[in-house]
């Protein structure tokens, strides 16, 4: 369960790395502008990573309580972790999107994954 903290840690490391490489005069772009990073992107990645770290850290204790109460099985925990990391990937893609179509797909992906998490 605690290995799930690698994903939020990676988001935080990427946000910190981008903080040092994003110029003040404009965004950094990748893949012909499909992905872009500016100062706001760096801030949002750091916020997403910090909140995700707190949520993922609380996950094992919550799932243990659900298992003890008989409302969850081991398969539920695997699905939960898979969906949480899919949600984080979609959130990061939405933050890094430099194209309106990519942004739309990323936001829809967060919506679909959240529906399965709920």
mmCIF file of C-alpha atoms in Angstrom:
data_model
loop_
_atom_site.group_PDB
_atom_site.id
_atom_site.type_symbol
_atom_site.label_atom_id
_atom_site.label_comp_id
_atom_site.label_asym_id
_atom_site.label_seq_id
_atom_site.Cartn_x
_atom_site.Cartn_y
_atom_site.Cartn_z
ATOM 1 C CA UNK A 1 0.000 0.000 0.000
ATOM 2 C CA UNK A 2 2.799 2.402 0.773
ATOM 3 C CA UNK A 3 4.428 1.842 -2.633
ATOM 4 C CA UNK A 4 1.590 3.990 -3.956
ATOM 5 C CA UNK A 5 3.422 7.038 -2.639
ATOM 6 C CA UNK A 6 5.886 6.723 -5.522
ATOM 7 C CA UNK A 7 3.450 8.321 -7.949
ATOM 8 C CA UNK A 8 2.785 11.475 -5.861
ATOM 9 C CA UNK A 9 6.507 11.658 -5.099
ATOM 10 C CA UNK A 10 7.257 11.525 -8.829
ATOM 11 C CA UNK A 11 4.761 14.334 -9.434
ATOM 12 C CA UNK A 12 6.417 16.451 -6.755
ATOM 13 C CA UNK A 13 9.897 15.749 -8.148
ATOM 14 C CA UNK A 14 8.775 16.630 -11.673
ATOM 15 C CA UNK A 15 7.153 19.818 -10.416
ATOM 16 C CA UNK A 16 10.323 20.790 -8.569
ATOM 17 C CA UNK A 17 12.463 19.985 -11.619
ATOM 18 C CA UNK A 18 10.205 22.085 -13.817
ATOM 19 C CA UNK A 19 10.402 24.931 -11.311
ATOM 20 C CA UNK A 20 14.099 25.207 -12.017
ATOM 21 C CA UNK A 21 13.813 24.918 -15.790
ATOM 22 C CA UNK A 22 10.762 27.018 -16.692
ATOM 23 C CA UNK A 23 11.924 30.409 -17.983
ATOM 24 C CA UNK A 24 10.282 33.619 -16.821
ATOM 25 C CA UNK A 25 9.608 34.863 -20.334
ATOM 26 C CA UNK A 26 7.485 31.981 -21.652
ATOM 27 C CA UNK A 27 6.436 28.372 -21.408
ATOM 28 C CA UNK A 28 8.428 25.249 -22.185
ATOM 29 C CA UNK A 29 6.718 23.209 -24.900
ATOM 30 C CA UNK A 30 6.985 19.557 -25.912
ATOM 31 C CA UNK A 31 5.612 17.570 -28.852
ATOM 32 C CA UNK A 32 4.903 20.640 -31.010
ATOM 33 C CA UNK A 33 2.950 22.396 -28.267
ATOM 34 C CA UNK A 34 0.779 19.455 -27.191
ATOM 35 C CA UNK A 35 2.300 19.675 -23.722
ATOM 36 C CA UNK A 36 3.469 22.890 -22.140
ATOM 37 C CA UNK A 37 4.731 24.051 -18.781
ATOM 38 C CA UNK A 38 4.841 27.533 -17.318
ATOM 39 C CA UNK A 39 4.927 28.923 -13.770
ATOM 40 C CA UNK A 40 1.235 28.145 -13.177
ATOM 41 C CA UNK A 41 1.752 24.570 -14.375
ATOM 42 C CA UNK A 42 4.608 24.132 -11.908
ATOM 43 C CA UNK A 43 2.453 25.444 -9.061
ATOM 44 C CA UNK A 44 -0.455 23.169 -10.001
ATOM 45 C CA UNK A 45 1.806 20.096 -10.265
ATOM 46 C CA UNK A 46 3.175 20.811 -6.795
ATOM 47 C CA UNK A 47 -0.345 21.207 -5.387
ATOM 48 C CA UNK A 48 -1.594 18.025 -7.096
ATOM 49 C CA UNK A 49 1.452 16.117 -5.853
ATOM 50 C CA UNK A 50 1.093 17.350 -2.267
ATOM 51 C CA UNK A 51 -2.635 16.614 -2.037
ATOM 52 C CA UNK A 52 -2.123 13.250 -3.741
ATOM 53 C CA UNK A 53 0.610 12.342 -1.256
ATOM 54 C CA UNK A 54 -1.740 13.033 1.649
ATOM 55 C CA UNK A 55 -4.614 11.110 0.051
ATOM 56 C CA UNK A 56 -2.511 8.111 -0.945
ATOM 57 C CA UNK A 57 -0.863 8.020 2.487
ATOM 58 C CA UNK A 58 -4.291 7.827 4.134
ATOM 59 C CA UNK A 59 -5.456 5.100 1.726
ATOM 60 C CA UNK A 60 -3.963 1.979 3.401
ATOM 61 C CA UNK A 61 -5.471 2.789 6.802
ATOM 62 C CA UNK A 62 -8.856 3.517 5.259
ATOM 63 C CA UNK A 63 -8.816 0.314 3.209
ATOM 64 C CA UNK A 64 -7.751 -1.713 6.270
ATOM 65 C CA UNK A 65 -10.761 -0.353 8.147
ATOM 66 C CA UNK A 66 -13.045 -1.217 5.241
ATOM 67 C CA UNK A 67 -11.626 -4.758 5.082
ATOM 68 C CA UNK A 68 -12.035 -5.204 8.848
ATOM 69 C CA UNK A 69 -15.667 -4.114 8.590
ATOM 70 C CA UNK A 70 -16.272 -6.580 5.758
ATOM 71 C CA UNK A 71 -17.093 -3.939 3.160
ATOM 72 C CA UNK A 72 -14.000 -4.538 1.002
ATOM 73 C CA UNK A 73 -11.861 -7.396 -0.222
ATOM 74 C CA UNK A 74 -8.255 -7.478 -1.481
ATOM 75 C CA UNK A 75 -9.489 -7.021 -5.057
ATOM 76 C CA UNK A 76 -11.080 -3.728 -3.994
ATOM 77 C CA UNK A 77 -7.724 -2.394 -2.794
ATOM 78 C CA UNK A 78 -6.036 -3.269 -6.097
ATOM 79 C CA UNK A 79 -8.762 -1.537 -8.075
ATOM 80 C CA UNK A 80 -8.613 1.487 -5.788
ATOM 81 C CA UNK A 81 -4.858 1.908 -6.237
ATOM 82 C CA UNK A 82 -5.085 1.437 -9.998
ATOM 83 C CA UNK A 83 -7.863 4.019 -10.293
ATOM 84 C CA UNK A 84 -6.150 6.542 -8.009
ATOM 85 C CA UNK A 85 -2.994 6.432 -10.113
ATOM 86 C CA UNK A 86 -5.003 6.666 -13.331
ATOM 87 C CA UNK A 87 -6.716 9.731 -11.862
ATOM 88 C CA UNK A 88 -3.360 11.291 -10.975
ATOM 89 C CA UNK A 89 -2.051 10.654 -14.481
ATOM 90 C CA UNK A 90 -5.129 12.284 -16.006
ATOM 91 C CA UNK A 91 -4.824 15.257 -13.637
ATOM 92 C CA UNK A 92 -1.179 15.775 -14.572
ATOM 93 C CA UNK A 93 -2.041 15.512 -18.259
ATOM 94 C CA UNK A 94 -4.772 18.130 -17.797
ATOM 95 C CA UNK A 95 -2.335 20.469 -16.070
ATOM 96 C CA UNK A 96 0.348 19.965 -18.732
ATOM 97 C CA UNK A 97 -2.006 20.157 -21.735
ATOM 98 C CA UNK A 98 -1.082 22.776 -24.280
ATOM 99 C CA UNK A 99 -3.795 21.752 -26.699
ATOM 100 C CA UNK A 100 -7.523 22.182 -26.121
ATOM 101 C CA UNK A 101 -8.291 18.692 -27.429
ATOM 102 C CA UNK A 102 -5.785 17.082 -25.065
ATOM 103 C CA UNK A 103 -7.185 19.138 -22.197
ATOM 104 C CA UNK A 104 -10.712 17.979 -23.005
ATOM 105 C CA UNK A 105 -9.673 14.309 -23.142
ATOM 106 C CA UNK A 106 -7.741 14.624 -19.856
ATOM 107 C CA UNK A 107 -10.646 16.257 -18.025
ATOM 108 C CA UNK A 108 -13.050 13.624 -19.339
ATOM 109 C CA UNK A 109 -10.636 10.925 -18.182
ATOM 110 C CA UNK A 110 -10.616 12.403 -14.676
ATOM 111 C CA UNK A 111 -14.416 12.368 -14.710
ATOM 112 C CA UNK A 112 -14.670 8.744 -15.832
ATOM 113 C CA UNK A 113 -12.040 7.514 -13.363
ATOM 114 C CA UNK A 114 -13.654 9.443 -10.512
ATOM 115 C CA UNK A 115 -17.005 7.812 -11.312
ATOM 116 C CA UNK A 116 -15.433 4.391 -10.827
ATOM 117 C CA UNK A 117 -13.675 5.533 -7.636
ATOM 118 C CA UNK A 118 -16.932 6.706 -6.124
#
